[in-house]
Coordinates of C-alpha atoms and ligand atoms in Angstrom, one line a residue:
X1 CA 6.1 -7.5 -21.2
X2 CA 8.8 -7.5 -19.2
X3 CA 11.1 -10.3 -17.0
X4 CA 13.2 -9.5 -13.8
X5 CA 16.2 -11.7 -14.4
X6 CA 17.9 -12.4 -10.8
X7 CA 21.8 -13.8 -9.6
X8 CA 21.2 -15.1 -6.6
X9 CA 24.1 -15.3 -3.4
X10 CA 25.2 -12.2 -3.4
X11 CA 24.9 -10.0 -0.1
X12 CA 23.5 -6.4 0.0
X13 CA 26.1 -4.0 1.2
X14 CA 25.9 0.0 0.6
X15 CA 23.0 2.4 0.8
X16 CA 19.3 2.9 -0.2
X17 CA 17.1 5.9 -0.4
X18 CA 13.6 4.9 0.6
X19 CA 11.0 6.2 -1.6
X20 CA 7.4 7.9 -0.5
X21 CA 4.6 5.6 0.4
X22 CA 2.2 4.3 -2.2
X23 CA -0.6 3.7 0.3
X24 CA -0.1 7.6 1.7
X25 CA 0.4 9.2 -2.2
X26 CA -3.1 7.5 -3.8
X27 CA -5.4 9.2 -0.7
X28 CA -3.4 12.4 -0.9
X29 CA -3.8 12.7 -4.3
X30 CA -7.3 12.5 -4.1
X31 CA -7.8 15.0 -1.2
X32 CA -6.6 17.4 -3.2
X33 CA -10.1 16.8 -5.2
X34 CA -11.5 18.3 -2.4
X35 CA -10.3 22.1 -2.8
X36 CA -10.1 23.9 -6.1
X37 CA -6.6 24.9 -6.8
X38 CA -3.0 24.4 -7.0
X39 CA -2.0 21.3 -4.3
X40 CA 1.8 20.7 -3.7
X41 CA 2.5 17.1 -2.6
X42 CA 5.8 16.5 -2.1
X43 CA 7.9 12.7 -2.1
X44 CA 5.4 11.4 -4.6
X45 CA 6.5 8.0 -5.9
X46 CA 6.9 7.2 -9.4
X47 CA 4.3 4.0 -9.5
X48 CA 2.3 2.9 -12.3
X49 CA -0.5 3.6 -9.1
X50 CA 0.0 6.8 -8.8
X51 CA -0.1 7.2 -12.4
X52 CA -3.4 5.6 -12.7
X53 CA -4.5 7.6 -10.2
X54 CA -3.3 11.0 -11.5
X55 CA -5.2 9.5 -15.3
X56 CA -8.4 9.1 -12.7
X57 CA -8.2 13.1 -11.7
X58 CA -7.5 13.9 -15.9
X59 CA -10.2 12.1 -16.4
X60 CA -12.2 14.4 -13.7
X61 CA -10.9 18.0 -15.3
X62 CA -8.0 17.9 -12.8
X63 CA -4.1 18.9 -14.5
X64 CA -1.0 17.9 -13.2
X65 CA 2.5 18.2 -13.4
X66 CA 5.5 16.6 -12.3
X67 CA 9.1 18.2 -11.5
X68 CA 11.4 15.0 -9.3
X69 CA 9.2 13.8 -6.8
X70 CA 7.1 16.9 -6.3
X71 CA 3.3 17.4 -7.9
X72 CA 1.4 20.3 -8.4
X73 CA -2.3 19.3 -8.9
X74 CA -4.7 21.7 -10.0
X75 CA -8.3 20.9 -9.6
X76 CA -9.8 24.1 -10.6
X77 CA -11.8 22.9 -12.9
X78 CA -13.6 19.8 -12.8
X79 CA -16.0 18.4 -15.3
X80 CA -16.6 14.9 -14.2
X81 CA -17.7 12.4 -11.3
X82 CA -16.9 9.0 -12.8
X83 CA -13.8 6.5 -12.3
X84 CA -14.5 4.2 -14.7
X85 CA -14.1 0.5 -15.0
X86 CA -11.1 0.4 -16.9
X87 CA -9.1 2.5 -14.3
X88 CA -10.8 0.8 -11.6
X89 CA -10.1 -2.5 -12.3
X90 CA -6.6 -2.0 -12.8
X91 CA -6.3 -0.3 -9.2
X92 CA -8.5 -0.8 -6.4
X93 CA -7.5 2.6 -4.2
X94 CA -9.6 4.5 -7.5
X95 CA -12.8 3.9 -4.9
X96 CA -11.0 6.8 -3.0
X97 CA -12.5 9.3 -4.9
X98 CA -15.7 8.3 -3.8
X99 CA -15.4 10.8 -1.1
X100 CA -14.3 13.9 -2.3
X101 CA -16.2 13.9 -5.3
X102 CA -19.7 13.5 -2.9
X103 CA -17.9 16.4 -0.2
X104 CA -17.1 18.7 -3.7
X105 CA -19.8 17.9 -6.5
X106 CA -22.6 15.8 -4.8
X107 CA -22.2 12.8 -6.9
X108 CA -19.9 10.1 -7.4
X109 CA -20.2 7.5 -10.1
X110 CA -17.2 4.5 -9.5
X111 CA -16.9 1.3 -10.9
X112 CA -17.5 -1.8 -8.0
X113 CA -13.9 -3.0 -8.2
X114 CA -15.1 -6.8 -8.0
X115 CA -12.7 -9.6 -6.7
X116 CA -9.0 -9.6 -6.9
X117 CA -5.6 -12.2 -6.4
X118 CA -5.7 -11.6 -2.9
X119 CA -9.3 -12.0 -1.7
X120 CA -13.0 -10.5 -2.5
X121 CA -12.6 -7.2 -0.8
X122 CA -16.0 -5.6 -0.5
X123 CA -16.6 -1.5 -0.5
X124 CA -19.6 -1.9 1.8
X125 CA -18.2 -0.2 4.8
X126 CA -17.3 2.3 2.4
X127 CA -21.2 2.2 1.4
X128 CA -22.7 1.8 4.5
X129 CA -20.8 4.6 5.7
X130 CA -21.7 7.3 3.0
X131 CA -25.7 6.2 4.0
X132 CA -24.8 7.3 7.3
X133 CA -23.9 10.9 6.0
X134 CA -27.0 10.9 4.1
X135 CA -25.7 10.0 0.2
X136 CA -28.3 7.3 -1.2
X137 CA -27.0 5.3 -3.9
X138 CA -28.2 2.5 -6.3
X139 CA -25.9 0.0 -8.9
X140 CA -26.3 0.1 -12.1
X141 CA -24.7 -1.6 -14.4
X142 CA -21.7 -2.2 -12.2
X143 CA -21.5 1.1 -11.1
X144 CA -22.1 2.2 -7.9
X145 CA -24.0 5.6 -9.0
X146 CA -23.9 8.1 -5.2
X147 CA -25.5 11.2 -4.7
X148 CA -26.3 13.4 -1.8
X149 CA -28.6 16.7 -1.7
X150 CA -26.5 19.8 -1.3
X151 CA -23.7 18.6 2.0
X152 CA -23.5 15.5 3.9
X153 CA -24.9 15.7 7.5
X154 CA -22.5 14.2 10.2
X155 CA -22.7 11.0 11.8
X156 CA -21.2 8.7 14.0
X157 CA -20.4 5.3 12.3
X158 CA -18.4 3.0 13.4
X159 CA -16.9 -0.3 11.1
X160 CA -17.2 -3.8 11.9
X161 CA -13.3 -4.4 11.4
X162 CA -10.7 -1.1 10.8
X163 CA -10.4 -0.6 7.1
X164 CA -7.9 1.4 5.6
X165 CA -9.7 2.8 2.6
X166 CA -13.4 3.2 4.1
X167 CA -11.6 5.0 7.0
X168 CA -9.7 7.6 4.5
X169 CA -13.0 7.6 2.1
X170 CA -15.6 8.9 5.2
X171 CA -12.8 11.2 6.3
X172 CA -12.9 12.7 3.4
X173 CA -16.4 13.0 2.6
X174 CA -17.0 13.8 6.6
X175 CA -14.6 17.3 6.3
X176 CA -17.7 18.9 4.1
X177 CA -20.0 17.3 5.8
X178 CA -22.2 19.5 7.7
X179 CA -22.2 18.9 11.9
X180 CA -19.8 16.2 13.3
X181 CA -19.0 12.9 12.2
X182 CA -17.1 10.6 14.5
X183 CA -15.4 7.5 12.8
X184 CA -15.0 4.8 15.4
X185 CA -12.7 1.3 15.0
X186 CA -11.3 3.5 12.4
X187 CA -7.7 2.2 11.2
X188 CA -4.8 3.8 12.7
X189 CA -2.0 3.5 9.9
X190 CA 0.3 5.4 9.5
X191 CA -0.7 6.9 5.8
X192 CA -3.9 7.6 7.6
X193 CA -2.2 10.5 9.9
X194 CA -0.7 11.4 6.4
X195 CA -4.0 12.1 5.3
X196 CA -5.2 13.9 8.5
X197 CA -2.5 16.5 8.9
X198 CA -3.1 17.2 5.0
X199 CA -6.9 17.7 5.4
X200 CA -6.1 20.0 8.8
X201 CA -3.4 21.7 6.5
X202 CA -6.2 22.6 4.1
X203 CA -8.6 23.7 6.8
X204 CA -10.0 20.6 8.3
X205 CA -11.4 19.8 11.9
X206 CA -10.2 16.3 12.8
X207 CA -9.1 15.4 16.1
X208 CA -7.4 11.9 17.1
X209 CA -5.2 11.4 15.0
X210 CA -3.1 7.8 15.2
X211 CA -6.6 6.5 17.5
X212 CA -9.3 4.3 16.4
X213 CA -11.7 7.2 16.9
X214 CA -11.2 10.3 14.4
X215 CA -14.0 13.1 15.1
X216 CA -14.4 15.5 12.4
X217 CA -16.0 19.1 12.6
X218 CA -17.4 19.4 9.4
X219 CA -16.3 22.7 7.6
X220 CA -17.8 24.7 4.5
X221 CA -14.6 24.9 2.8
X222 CA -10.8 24.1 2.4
X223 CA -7.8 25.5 0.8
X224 CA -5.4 23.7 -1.8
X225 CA -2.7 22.1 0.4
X226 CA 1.2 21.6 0.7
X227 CA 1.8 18.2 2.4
X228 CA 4.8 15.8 2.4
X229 CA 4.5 12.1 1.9
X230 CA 5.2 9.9 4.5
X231 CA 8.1 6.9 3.9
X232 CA 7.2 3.9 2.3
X233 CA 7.2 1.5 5.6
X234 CA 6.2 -1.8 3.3
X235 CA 9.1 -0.6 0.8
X236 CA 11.0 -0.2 4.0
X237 CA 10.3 -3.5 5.4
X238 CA 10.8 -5.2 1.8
X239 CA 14.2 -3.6 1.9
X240 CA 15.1 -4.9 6.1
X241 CA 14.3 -8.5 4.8
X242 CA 15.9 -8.6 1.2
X243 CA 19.1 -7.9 3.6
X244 CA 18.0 -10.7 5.7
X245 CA 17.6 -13.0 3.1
X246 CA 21.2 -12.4 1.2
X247 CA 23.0 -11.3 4.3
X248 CA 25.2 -8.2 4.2
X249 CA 24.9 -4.8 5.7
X250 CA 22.8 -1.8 4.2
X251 CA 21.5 1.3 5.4
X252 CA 18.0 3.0 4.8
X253 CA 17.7 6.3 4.5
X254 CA 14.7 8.8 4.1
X255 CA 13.0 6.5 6.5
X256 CA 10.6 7.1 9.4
X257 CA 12.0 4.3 12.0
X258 CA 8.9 4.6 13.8
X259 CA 6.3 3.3 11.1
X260 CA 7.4 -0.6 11.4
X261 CA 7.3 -1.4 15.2
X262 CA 6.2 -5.4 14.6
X263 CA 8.6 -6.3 12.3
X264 CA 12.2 -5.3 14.3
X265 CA 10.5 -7.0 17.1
X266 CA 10.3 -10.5 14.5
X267 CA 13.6 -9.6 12.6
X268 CA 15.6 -9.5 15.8
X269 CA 14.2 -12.9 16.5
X270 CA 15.1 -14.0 13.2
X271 CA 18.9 -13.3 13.8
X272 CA 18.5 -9.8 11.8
X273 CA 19.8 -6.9 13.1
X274 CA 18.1 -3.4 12.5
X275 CA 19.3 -0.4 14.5
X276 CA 17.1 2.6 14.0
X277 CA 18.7 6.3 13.7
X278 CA 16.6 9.3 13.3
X279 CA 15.4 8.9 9.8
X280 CA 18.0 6.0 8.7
X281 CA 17.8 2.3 9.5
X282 CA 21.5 0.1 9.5
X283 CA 20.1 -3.9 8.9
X284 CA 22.8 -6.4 8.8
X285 CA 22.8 -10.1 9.2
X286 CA 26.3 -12.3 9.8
X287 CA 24.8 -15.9 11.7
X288 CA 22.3 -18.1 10.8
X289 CA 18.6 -17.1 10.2
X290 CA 16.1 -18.5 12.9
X291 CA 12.7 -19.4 11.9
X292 CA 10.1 -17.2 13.9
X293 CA 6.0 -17.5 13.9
X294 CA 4.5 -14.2 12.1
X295 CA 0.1 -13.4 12.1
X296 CA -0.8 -10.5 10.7
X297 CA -2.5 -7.3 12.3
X298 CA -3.5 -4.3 11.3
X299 CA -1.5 -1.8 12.6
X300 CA 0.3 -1.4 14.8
X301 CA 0.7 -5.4 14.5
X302 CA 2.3 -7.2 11.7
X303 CA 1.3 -5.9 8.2
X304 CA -0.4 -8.1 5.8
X305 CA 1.9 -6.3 3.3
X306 CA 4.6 -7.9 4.3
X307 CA 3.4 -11.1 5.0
X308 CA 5.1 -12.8 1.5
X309 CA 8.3 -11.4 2.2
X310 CA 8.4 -12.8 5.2
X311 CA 7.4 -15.9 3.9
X312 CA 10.3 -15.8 1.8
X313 CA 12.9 -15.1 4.2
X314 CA 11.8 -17.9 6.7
X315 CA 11.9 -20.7 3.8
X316 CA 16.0 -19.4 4.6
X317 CA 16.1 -20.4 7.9
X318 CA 16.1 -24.1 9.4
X319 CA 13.2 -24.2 11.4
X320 CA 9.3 -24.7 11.4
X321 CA 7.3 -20.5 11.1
X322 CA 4.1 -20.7 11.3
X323 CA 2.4 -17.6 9.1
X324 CA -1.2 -16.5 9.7
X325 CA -2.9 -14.4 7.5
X326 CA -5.5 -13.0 9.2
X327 CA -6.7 -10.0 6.8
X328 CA -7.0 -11.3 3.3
X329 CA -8.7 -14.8 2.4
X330 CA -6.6 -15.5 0.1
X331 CA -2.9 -14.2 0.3
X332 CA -1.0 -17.1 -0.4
X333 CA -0.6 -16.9 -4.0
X334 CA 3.1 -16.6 -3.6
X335 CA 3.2 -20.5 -1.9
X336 CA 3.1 -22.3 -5.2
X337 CA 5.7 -20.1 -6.8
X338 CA 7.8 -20.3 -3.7
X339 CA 7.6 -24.1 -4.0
X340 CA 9.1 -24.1 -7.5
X341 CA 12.3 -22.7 -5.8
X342 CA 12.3 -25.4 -4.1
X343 CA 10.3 -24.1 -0.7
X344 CA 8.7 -26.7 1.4
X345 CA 5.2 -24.6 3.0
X346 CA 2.1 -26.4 3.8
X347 CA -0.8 -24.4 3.3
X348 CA -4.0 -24.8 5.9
X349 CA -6.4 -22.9 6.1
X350 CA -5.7 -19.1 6.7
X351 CA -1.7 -20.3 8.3
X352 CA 1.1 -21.7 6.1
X353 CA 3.5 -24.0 8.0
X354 CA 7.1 -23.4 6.6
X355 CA 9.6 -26.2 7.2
X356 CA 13.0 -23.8 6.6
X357 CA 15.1 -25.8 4.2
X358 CA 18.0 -23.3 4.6
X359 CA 17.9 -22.1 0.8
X360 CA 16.2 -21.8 -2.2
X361 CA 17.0 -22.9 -6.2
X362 CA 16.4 -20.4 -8.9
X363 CA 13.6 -21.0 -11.0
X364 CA 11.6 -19.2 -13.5
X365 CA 8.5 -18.1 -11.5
X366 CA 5.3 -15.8 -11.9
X367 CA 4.1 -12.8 -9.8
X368 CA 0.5 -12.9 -9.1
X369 CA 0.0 -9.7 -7.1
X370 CA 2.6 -6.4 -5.6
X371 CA 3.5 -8.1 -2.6
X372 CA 4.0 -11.7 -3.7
X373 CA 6.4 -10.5 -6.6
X374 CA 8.4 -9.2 -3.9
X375 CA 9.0 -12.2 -2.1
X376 CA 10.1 -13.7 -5.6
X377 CA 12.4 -10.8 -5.7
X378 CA 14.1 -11.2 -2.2
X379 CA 13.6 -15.6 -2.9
X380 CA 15.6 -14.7 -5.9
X381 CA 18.1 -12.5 -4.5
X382 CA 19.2 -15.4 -2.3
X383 CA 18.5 -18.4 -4.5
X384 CA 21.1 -20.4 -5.5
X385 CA 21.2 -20.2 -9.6
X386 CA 19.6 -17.8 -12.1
X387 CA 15.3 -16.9 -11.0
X388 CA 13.4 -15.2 -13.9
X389 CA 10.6 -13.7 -12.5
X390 CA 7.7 -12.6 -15.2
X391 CA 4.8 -10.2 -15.1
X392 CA 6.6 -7.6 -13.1
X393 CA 3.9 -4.8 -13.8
X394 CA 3.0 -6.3 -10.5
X395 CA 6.4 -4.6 -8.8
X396 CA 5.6 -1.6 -11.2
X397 CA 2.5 -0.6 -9.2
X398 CA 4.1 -0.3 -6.0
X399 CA 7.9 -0.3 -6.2
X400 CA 9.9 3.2 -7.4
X401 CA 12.7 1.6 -9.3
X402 CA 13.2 -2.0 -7.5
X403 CA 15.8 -3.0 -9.7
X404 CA 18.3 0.0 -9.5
X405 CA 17.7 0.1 -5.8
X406 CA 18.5 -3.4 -5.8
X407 CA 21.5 -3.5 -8.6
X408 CA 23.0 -0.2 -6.6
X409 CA 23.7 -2.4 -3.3
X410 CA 25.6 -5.1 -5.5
X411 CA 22.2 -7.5 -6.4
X412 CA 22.6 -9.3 -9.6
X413 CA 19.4 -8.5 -11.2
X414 CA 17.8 -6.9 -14.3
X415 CA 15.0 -6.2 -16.7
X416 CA 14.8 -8.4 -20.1
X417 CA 11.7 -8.2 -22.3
X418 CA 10.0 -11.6 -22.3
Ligands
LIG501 N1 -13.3 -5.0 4.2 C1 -14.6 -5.3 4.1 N2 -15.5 -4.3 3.6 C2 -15.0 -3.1 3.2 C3 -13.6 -2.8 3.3 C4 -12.8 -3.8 3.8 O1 -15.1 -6.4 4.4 O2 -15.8 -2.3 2.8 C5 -12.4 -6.0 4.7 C6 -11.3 -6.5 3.7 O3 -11.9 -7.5 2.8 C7 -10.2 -7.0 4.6 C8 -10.3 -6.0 5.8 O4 -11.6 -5.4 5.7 O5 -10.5 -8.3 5.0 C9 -9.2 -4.9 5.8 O6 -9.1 -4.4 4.5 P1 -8.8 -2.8 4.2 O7 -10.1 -2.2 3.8 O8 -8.1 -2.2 5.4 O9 -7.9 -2.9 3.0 P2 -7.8 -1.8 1.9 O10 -8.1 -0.5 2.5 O11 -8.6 -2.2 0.7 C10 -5.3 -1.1 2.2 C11 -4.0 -1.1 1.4 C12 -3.6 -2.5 1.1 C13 -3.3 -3.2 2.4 C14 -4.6 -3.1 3.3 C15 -4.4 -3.7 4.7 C16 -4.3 1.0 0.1 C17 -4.5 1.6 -1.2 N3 -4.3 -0.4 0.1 O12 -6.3 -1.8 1.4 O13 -2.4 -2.5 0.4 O14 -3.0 -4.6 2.2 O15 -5.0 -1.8 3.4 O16 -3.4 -3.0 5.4 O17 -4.0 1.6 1.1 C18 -0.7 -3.3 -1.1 O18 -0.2 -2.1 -1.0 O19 -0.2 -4.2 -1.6 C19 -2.1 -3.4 -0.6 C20 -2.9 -4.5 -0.9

């Protein structure tokens, strides 16, 4: 297994190419379940995700191949309905199949994810919703086993809170659906227009796109699509506050400016400055950071994704933040490593209370989830003193090469095997 080894002090300076989104590539690449045929996705990231996820569609009779960041998926031929337990529990986003499979085969068979690091996270609005299409379904031995009878029948559900995933599972069961289905408190991220001009590429009827209310016209059938991935905003935002942190001056490109409207608002206030360009972001920082109170939203609000590294970054400043988490229960696993750098965050209930001690000491610390390795990352990069970070399979899911990124704008950081 392998160690990031980290130099802290020195500042960013030069250029970064942002890769495509994580959370827009795992949907896409199961939409294109929903057609047989050759799909094109374009600005796929290189994750260990989105290599799980292409294993899933294998598994499934789909083939793929890969030339740079471009796929071609061909799901001609499928032979199977089940994402099993050993892909699911190694990636939650595998319950996304759970939709095309019922739109294309009728039946679904998918592993209940169960808990993970950074709270329970259910699938019933993903269940609940399916019942409302007509697909009954019963566990068995921690499978949840879905069928419906020839297409789903539209219907108008609408979620408790917005979920990301339920809102791109029902969207993509609710394009074969027969009759309308409208989707109300759906989530309005941005990978979820991703997904919506994909499925309207293919053939799809969805209207309101970027809303809280989608409302699909169910059609018979789709053709295989050609889509670009959106920028990866959380990569994006990881990148803005790593230059925070250190200091320095670096500009973003391949970037969609548009996707992070909370955090510029909270950098800006932090003594950060971004200035956005059309698809390029210049961040720079030269004074002193200011500590500044973050809660997280879903979008367009704060994103719980970069919660940690926010976290991080105001443990640099001299002031009291005040972070609530207000999506996860329990997305403060990063605290206790952030501590051993020498952090000073009191944790109660869902808000941490930083007390900004103006810098951090390297230490060997342990990633727990994707995001929380990232904060160690940026912690690291402007630690005083060596931080060895370990378990960075973590990173691997979500980041496309972190560490040459990082090493290309002058960090001091590398792999080691443990
Ligand atoms: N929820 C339920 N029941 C459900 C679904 C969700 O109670 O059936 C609750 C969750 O427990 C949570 C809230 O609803 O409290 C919102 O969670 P959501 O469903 O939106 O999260 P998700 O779809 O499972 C996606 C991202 C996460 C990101 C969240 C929030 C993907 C593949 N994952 O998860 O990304 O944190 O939305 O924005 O899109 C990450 O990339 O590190 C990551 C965790």
């Amino acid at each position: 297994m392998d160690k990031i080894v980290i130099e802290g002090g020195e500042p960013l300076r030069g250029e970064i190419a942002v890769s495509g989104a994580k959370n827009a590539a795992l949907p896409l690449i199961c939409a294109c379940l929903l057609a047989p045929g050759p799909h094109v996705l374009e600005n796929v990231p290189d994750l260990r995700d989105t290599r799980t996820m292409l294993a899933l569609l294998e598994a499934l009779g789909a083939a793929w191949q890969r030339d740079g960041a471009t796929l071609i998926i061909d799901t001609a031929n499928l032979h199977g309905f089940e994402a099993s337990y050993e892909l699911v529990k190694t990636m939650r986003a595998s319950v996304l199949v759970l939709g095309p499979l019922l739109a294309r085969m009728g039946r679904a068979r998918v592993s209940l994810p169960g808990g993970c690091a950074i709270g329970a996270r259910p699938i019933n609005f993903h269940l609940q919703g399916f019942q409302q299409l007509g697909v009954s379904h019963q566990l068995d031995q921690g499978y949840v086993d879905a069928s419906v009878d020839g297409r789903m029948t539209g219907a108008t559900i609408c979620f408790d809170i917005p979920s990301v995933t339920a809102t791109e599972n029902i969207l993509m069961g609710a394009v074969l659906a027969r009759g309308e289905t409208v989707i109300k408190n759906a989530a309005r991220e941005p990978e979820i227009g991703n997904l919506v001009d994909m499925l309207n590429g293919m053939g799809a009827r969805i209207k309101g796109r970027g809303s809280d209310t989608l409302a699909i016209e169910g059609v018979g059938r789709l053709r295989p699509a050609r889509i670009r991935i959106v920028p990866d905003r959380i990569e994006t935002g990881t990148f803005l506050i790593a230059v925070g942190a250190t200091g320095g001056e670096v500009t973003l490109t391949n970037c969609d400016p548009a996707l992070l409207p909370s955090l510029y608002a909270k950098l800006g206030a932090a003594g950060v400055a971004v200035r956005e360009e059309a698809d390029r972001l210049h961040v720079s920082r030269r004074g002193p950071l200011r500590a500044v109170d973050i809660k997280t939203m879903p979008f367009p609000g704060f994103p719980t994704d970069l919660q940690a590294q926010m976290m991080a970054l105001m443990c640099l400043s001299n002031g009291l933040s005040l972070i609530t988490e207000t999506i996860f229960e329990n997305r403060f696993m990063h605290v206790a490593e952030l501590h051993r750098m020498g952090a000073d965050i009191r944790i109660d209930g869902h808000s941490a209370i930083v007390s900004g001690t103006g810098k951090l000491r390297g230490a060997k610390v342990m990633a727990t989830d994707l995001r929380a390795s990232a904060s160690l990352v940026i912690a690291g990069l402007a630690a005083e003193g060596v931080t060895e970070i370990s378990r960075v399979y973590h990173l691997d899911r979500g980041y496309d090469d972190l560490v040459g990124k990082l090493r290309r704008v002058g960090a001091q950081i590398y792999r080691a095997a443990e």
